[in-house]
Coordinates of C-alpha atoms and ligand atoms in Angstrom, one line a residue:
X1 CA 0.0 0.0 0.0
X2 CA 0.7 3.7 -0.1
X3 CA 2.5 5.8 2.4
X4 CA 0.6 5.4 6.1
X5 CA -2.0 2.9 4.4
X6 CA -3.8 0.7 5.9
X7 CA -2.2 -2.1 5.4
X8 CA 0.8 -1.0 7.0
X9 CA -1.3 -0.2 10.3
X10 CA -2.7 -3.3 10.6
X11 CA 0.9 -5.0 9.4
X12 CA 2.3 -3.1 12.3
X13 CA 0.4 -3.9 14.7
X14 CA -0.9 -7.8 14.4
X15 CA 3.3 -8.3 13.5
X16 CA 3.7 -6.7 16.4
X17 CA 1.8 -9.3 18.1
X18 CA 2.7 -12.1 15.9
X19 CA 6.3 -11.3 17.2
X20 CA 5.7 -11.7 20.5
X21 CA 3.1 -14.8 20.7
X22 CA 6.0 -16.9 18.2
X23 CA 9.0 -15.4 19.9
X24 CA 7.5 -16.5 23.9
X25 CA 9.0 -20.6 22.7
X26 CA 12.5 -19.4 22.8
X27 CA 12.9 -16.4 25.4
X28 CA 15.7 -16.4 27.9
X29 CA 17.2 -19.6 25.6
X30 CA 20.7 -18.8 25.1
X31 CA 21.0 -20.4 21.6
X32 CA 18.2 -21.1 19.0
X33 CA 19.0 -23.3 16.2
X34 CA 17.9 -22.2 12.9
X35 CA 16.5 -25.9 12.6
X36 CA 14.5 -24.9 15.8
X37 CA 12.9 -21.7 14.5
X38 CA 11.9 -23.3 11.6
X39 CA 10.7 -26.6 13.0
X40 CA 8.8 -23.9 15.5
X41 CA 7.0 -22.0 12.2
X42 CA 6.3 -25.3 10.4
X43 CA 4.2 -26.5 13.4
X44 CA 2.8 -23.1 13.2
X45 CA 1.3 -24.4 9.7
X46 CA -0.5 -27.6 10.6
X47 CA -4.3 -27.7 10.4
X48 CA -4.1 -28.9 14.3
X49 CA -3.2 -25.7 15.7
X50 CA -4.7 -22.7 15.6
X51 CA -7.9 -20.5 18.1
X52 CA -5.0 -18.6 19.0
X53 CA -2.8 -21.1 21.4
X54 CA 0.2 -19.2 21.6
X55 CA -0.7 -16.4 24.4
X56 CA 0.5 -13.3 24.0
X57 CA 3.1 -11.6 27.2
X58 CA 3.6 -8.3 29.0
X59 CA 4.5 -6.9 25.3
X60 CA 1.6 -6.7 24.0
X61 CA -0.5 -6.7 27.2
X62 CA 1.1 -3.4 27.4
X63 CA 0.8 -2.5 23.9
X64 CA -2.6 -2.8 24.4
X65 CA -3.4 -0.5 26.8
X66 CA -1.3 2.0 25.2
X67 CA -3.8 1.9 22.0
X68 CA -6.9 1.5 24.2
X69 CA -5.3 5.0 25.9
X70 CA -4.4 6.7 22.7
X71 CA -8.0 5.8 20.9
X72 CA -10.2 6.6 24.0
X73 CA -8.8 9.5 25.2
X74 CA -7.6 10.5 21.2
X75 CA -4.3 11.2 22.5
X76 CA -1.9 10.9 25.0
X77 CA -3.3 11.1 29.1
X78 CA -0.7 10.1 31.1
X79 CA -2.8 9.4 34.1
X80 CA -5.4 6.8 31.5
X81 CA -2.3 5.0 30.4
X82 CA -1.2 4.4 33.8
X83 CA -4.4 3.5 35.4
X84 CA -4.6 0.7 32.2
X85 CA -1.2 -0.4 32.8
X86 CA -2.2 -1.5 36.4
X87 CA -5.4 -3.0 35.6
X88 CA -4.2 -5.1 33.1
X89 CA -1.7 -6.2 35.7
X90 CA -3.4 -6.6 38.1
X91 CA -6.1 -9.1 36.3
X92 CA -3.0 -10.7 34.1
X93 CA -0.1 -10.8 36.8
X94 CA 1.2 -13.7 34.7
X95 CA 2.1 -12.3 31.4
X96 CA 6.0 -12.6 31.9
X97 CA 6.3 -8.8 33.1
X98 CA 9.9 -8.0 34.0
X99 CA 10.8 -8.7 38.0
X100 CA 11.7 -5.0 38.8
X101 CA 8.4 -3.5 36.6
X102 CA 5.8 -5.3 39.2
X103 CA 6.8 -3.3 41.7
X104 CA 5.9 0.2 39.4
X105 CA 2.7 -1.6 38.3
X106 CA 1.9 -2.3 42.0
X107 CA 2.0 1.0 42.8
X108 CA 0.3 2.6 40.1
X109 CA -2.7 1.3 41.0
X110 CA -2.7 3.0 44.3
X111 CA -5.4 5.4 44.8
X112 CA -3.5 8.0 46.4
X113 CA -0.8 8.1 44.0
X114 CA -0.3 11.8 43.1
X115 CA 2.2 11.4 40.4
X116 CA 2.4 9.1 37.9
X117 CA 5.9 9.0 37.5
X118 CA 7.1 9.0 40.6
X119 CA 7.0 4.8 41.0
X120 CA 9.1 4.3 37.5
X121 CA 11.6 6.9 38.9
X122 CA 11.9 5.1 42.2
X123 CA 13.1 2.0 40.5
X124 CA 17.0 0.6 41.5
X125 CA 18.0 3.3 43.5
X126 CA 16.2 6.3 41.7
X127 CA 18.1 5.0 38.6
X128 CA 15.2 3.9 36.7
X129 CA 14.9 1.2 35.1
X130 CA 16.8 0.4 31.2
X131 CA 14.7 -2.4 30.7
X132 CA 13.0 -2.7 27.0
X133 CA 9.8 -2.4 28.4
X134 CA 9.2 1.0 27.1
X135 CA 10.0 0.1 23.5
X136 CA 8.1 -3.0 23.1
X137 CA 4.8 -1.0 23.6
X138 CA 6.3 1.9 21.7
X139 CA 4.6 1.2 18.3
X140 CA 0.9 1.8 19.3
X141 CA 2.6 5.9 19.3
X142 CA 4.2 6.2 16.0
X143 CA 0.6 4.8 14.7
X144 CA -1.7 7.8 16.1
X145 CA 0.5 10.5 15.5
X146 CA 1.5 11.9 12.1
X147 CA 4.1 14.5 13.4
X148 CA 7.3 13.5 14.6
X149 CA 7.8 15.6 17.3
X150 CA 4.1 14.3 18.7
X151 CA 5.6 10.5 18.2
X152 CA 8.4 11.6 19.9
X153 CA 7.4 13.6 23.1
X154 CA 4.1 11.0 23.7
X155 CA 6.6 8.0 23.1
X156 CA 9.0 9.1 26.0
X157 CA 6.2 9.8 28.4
X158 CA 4.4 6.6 27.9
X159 CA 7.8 5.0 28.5
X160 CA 8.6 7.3 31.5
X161 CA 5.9 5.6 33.4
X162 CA 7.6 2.5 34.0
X163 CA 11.3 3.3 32.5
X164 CA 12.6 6.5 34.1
X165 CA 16.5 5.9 32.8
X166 CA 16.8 7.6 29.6
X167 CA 18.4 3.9 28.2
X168 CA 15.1 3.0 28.9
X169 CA 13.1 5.5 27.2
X170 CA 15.2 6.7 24.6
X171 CA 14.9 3.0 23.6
X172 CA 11.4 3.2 23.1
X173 CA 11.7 6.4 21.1
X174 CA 13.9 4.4 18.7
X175 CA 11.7 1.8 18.5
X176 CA 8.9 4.6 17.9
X177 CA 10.7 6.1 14.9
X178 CA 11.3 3.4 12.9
X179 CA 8.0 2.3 12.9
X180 CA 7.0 5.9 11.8
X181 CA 9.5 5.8 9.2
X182 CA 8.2 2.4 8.2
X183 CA 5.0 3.2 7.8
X184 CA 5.9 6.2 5.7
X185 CA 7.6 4.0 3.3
X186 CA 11.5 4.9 4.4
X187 CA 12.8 0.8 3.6
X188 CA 12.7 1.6 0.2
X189 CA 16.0 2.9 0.9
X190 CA 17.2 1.3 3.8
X191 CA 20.6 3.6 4.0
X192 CA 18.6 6.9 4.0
X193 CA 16.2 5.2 6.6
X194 CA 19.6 4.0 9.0
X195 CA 21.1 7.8 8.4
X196 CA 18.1 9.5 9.1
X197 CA 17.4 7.6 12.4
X198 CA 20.7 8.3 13.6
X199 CA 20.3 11.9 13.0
X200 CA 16.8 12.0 15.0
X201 CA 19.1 9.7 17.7
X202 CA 21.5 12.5 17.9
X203 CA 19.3 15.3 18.6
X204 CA 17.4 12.8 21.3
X205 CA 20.0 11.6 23.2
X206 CA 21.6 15.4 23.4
X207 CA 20.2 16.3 27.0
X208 CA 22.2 16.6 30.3
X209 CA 20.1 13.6 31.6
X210 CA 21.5 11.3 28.7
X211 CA 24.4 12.2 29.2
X212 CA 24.5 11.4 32.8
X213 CA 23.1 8.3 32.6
X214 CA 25.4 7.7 30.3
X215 CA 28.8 8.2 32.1
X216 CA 27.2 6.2 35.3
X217 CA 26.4 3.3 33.1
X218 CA 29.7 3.7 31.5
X219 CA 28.4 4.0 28.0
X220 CA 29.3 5.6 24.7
X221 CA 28.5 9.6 24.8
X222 CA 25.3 8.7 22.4
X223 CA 25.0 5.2 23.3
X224 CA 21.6 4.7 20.7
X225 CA 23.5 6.3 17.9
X226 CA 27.1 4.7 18.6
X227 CA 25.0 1.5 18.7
X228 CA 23.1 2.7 15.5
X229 CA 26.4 3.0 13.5
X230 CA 27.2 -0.5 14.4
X231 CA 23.8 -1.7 12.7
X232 CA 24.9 0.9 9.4
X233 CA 28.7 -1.2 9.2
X234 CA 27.1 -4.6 9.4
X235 CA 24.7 -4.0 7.0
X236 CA 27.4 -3.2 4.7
X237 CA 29.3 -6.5 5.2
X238 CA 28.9 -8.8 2.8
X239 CA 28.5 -11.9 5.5
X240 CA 26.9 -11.4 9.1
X241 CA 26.8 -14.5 11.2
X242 CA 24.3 -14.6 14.0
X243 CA 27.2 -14.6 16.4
X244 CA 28.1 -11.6 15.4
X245 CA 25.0 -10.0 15.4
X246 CA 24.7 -11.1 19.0
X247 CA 28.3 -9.8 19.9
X248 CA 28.3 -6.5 18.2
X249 CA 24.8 -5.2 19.5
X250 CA 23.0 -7.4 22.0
X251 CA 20.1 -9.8 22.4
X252 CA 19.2 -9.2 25.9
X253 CA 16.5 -7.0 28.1
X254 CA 17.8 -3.9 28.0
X255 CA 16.5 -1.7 25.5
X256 CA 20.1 -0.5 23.9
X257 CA 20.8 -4.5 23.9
X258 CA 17.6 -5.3 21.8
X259 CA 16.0 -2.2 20.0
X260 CA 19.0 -1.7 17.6
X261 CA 19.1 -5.4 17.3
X262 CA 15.6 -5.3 16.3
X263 CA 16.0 -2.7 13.8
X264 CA 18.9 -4.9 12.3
X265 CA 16.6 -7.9 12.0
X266 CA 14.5 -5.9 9.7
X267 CA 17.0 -4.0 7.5
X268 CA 19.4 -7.4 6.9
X269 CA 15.8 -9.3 6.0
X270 CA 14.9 -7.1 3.5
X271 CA 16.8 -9.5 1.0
X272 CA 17.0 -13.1 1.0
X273 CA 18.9 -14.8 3.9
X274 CA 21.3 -17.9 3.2
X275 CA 20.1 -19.7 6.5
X276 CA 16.0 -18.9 5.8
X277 CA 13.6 -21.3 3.0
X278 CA 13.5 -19.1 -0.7
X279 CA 9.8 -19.3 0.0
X280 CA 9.2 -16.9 3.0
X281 CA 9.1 -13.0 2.5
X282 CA 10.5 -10.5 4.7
X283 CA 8.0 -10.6 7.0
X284 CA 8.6 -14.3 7.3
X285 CA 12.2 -13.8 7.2
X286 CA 12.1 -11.0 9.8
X287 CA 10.3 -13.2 12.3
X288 CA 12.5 -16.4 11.9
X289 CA 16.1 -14.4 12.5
X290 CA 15.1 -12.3 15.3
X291 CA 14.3 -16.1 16.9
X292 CA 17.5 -17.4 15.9
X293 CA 19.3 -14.8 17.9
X294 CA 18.0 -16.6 21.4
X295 CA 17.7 -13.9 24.8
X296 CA 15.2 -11.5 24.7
X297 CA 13.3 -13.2 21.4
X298 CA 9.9 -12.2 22.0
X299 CA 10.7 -8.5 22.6
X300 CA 12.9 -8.2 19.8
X301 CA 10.5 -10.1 17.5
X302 CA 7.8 -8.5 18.5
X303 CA 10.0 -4.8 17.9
X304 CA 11.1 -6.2 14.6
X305 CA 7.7 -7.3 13.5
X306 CA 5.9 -4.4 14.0
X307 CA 9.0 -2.1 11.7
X308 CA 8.2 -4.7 9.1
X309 CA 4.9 -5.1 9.3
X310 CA 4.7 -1.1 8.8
X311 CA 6.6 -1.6 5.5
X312 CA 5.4 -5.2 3.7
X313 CA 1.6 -4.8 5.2
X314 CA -1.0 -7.0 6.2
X315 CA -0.9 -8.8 2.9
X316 CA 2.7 -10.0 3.6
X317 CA 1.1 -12.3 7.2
X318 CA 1.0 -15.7 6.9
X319 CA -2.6 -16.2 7.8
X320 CA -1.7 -19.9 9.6
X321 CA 0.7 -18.0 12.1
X322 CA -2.4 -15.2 12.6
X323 CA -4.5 -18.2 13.9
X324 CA -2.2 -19.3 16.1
X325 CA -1.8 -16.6 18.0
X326 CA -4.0 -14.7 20.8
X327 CA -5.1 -11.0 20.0
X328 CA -4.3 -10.8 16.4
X329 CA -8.2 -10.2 15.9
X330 CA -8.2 -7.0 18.1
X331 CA -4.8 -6.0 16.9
X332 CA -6.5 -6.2 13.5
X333 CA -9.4 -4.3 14.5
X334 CA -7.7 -1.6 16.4
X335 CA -5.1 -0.9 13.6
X336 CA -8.4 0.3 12.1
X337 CA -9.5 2.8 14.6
X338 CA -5.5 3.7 14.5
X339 CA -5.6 4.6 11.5
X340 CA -8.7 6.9 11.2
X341 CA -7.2 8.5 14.2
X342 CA -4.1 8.9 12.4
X343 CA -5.5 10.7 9.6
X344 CA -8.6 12.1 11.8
X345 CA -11.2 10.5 9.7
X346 CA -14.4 10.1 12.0
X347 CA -14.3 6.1 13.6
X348 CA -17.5 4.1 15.1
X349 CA -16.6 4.5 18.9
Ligands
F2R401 N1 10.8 -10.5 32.0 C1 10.7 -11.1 30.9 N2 11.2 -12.3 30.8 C2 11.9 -13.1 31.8 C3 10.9 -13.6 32.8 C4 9.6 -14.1 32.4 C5 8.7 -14.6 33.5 N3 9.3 -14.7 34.7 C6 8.1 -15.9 33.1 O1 8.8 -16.9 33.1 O2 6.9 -15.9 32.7 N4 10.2 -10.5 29.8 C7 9.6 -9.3 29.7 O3 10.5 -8.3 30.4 C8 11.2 -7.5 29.4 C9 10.7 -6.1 29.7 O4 11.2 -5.8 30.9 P1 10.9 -4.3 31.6 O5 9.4 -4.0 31.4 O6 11.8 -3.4 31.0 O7 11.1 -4.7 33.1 P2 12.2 -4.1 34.2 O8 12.0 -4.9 35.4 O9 12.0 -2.7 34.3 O10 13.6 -4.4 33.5 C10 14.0 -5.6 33.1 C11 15.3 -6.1 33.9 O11 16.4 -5.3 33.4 C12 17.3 -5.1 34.5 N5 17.4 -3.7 34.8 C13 16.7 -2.7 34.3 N6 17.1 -1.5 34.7 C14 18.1 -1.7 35.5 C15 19.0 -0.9 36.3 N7 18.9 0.5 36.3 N8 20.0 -1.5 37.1 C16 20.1 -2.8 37.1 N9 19.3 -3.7 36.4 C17 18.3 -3.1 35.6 C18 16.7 -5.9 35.7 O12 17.2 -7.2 35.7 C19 15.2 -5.9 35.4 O13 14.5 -6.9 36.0 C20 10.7 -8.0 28.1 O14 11.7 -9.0 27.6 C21 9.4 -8.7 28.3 O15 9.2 -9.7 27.4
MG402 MG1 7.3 -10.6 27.0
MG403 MG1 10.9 -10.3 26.3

């Protein structure tokens, strides 16, 4: 489809959760054969499974509140959003949430809380936490707002509530901008699409609390963009190995360990990949290698889905993989109410 189309909404989002509900077999598994991922995806095909029996996590449990947020209140309300975050905890405790987020989702359903972002910035120590968390929900943002600026401020809010670090939420900004840049059609070139998110990276990650955060956790000056230029010289190799991949940028729960991976998963699957069948498209392709890269596979699959779905579409989803997995019909259906939102045509509440 065109530029912001349909298609690319609902590919976002239902990849999104496609990412997560696949990627939940091999999380925390510190190497995936390829023969694993694939034997994984052909079981995905027989006529025996299906109704959905691969649960979605704390990805898209998130995820969802952030679009049931953005939609009812059409835009961003940080006090919503956080009273939807602890709900959903507190009725799905056992979605796989991080061990340090409970204790933020415990207190935001408080009554007398009086700020919202007080619990995410009491997290280890008054460090706040680096955790991905804020990035794998991150899409839902860069799918109701057209303007860049808007993706980005809302994006680092609705990560602020749980991820008060700026690794954490400048994570989820990333994460936020390539799927805006996805949707807008930026793969067709994928250098341009690299450069220009390192350029957005280097006028993000220029504050005094960056910076800070930065020399603690003994990181580059611009950790997102040093880790950005790593993605740009592998993509210009003419051989990556997996090991690599893992070495160079990370597989693991924090977000500067798994959104640049993520991003990588989509640019080196835009052509053909040695290790993957001739038959699967990107989509397919994208899915499969951000398995094979073991640690944090759901969150980075999930991340790396929802870039690509944003740039091949809803045509490009298996439809035996949508029926495995829980959610996709609500993903499907909100993608819809996204998009009219997106482009302020008038939706059926
Ligand atoms: N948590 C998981 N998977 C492992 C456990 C699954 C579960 N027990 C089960 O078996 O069902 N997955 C999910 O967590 C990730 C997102 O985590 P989030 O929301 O960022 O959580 P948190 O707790 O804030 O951070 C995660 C961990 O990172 C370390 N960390 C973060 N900030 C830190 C800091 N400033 N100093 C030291 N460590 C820090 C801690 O170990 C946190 O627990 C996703 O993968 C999602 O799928
Ligand atoms: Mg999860
Ligand atoms: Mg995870």
């Amino acid at each position: 489809g065109g530029q912001a189309s349909l298609s690319r909404f609902r590919g976002a989002l239902v990849s999104g959760v496609l990412g997560d509900c696949i990627g939940g077999e091999f999380e925390g598994a510190e190497e995936v054969p390829m023969e694993s991922v694939l034997e994984h995806l052909y079981g995905l095909d027989e006529e025996t499974r299906g109704d959905g029996i691969l649960e979605y996590s704390d990805d898209t449990a998130m995820a969802r509140c952030v679009v049931q947020s953005l939609l009812t209140r059409t835009g961003f309300d940080e006090q919503d959003m956080a009273r939807r975050f602890a709900k959903e905890y507190s009725a799905s405790p056992g979605r796989g949430y991080g061990s340090g987020v409970i204790q933020v989702l415990k207190k935001l359903s408080c009554p007398r809380l009086s700020d919202v972002f007080q619990p995410a910035r009491d997290q280890f120590n008054g460090r706040g936490s680096f955790g991905n968390g804020g990035a794998m929900r991150a899409a839902p943002f860069a799918l109701a707002f057209p303007d860049k600026a808007d993706v980005k401020r809302s994006t680092r809010l609705g990560a602020m509530l749980t991820h008060s670090c700026s690794l954490g939420y400048n994570g989820a900004i990333l994460q936020a901008l390539a799927v805006h840049f996805s949707l807008q059609g930026a793969l067709e070139t994928p250098q341009k699409f690299i450069t220009n998110l390192i350029a957005e990276m280097e006028e993000v990650e220029d504050t005094e609390a960056a910076r800070n955060d930065a020399r603690i956790l003994k990181e580059a000056d611009k950790p997102f963009c040093e880790r950005l230029h790593r993605v740009k010289e592998l993509m210009e190799r003419s051989k990556v190995s997996i090991e690599e991949v893992i070495s160079e940028l990370g597989n693991g729960i924090a977000a500067l360990h798994s959104v640049p991976t993520a991003i990588f998963c989509v640019l080196h699957c835009l052509k053909p990949v040695e290790c993957l069948p001739q038959t699967y498209n990107g989509l397919e392709r994208t899915i499969a290698y951000s398995l094979a890269l073991g640690g944090d596979t759901d969150t980075i699959a999930c991340m790396a889905g929802a870039i690509a779905g944003a740039h091949y579409g809803s045509e490009s989803i298996p439809q035996t993989w949508m029926r495995c997995c829980e959610g996709v019909e609500d993903a499907d259906r909100d993608a819809e109410r996204l998009h009219a939102l997106y482009h302020q045509i008038p939706f059926k509440r």
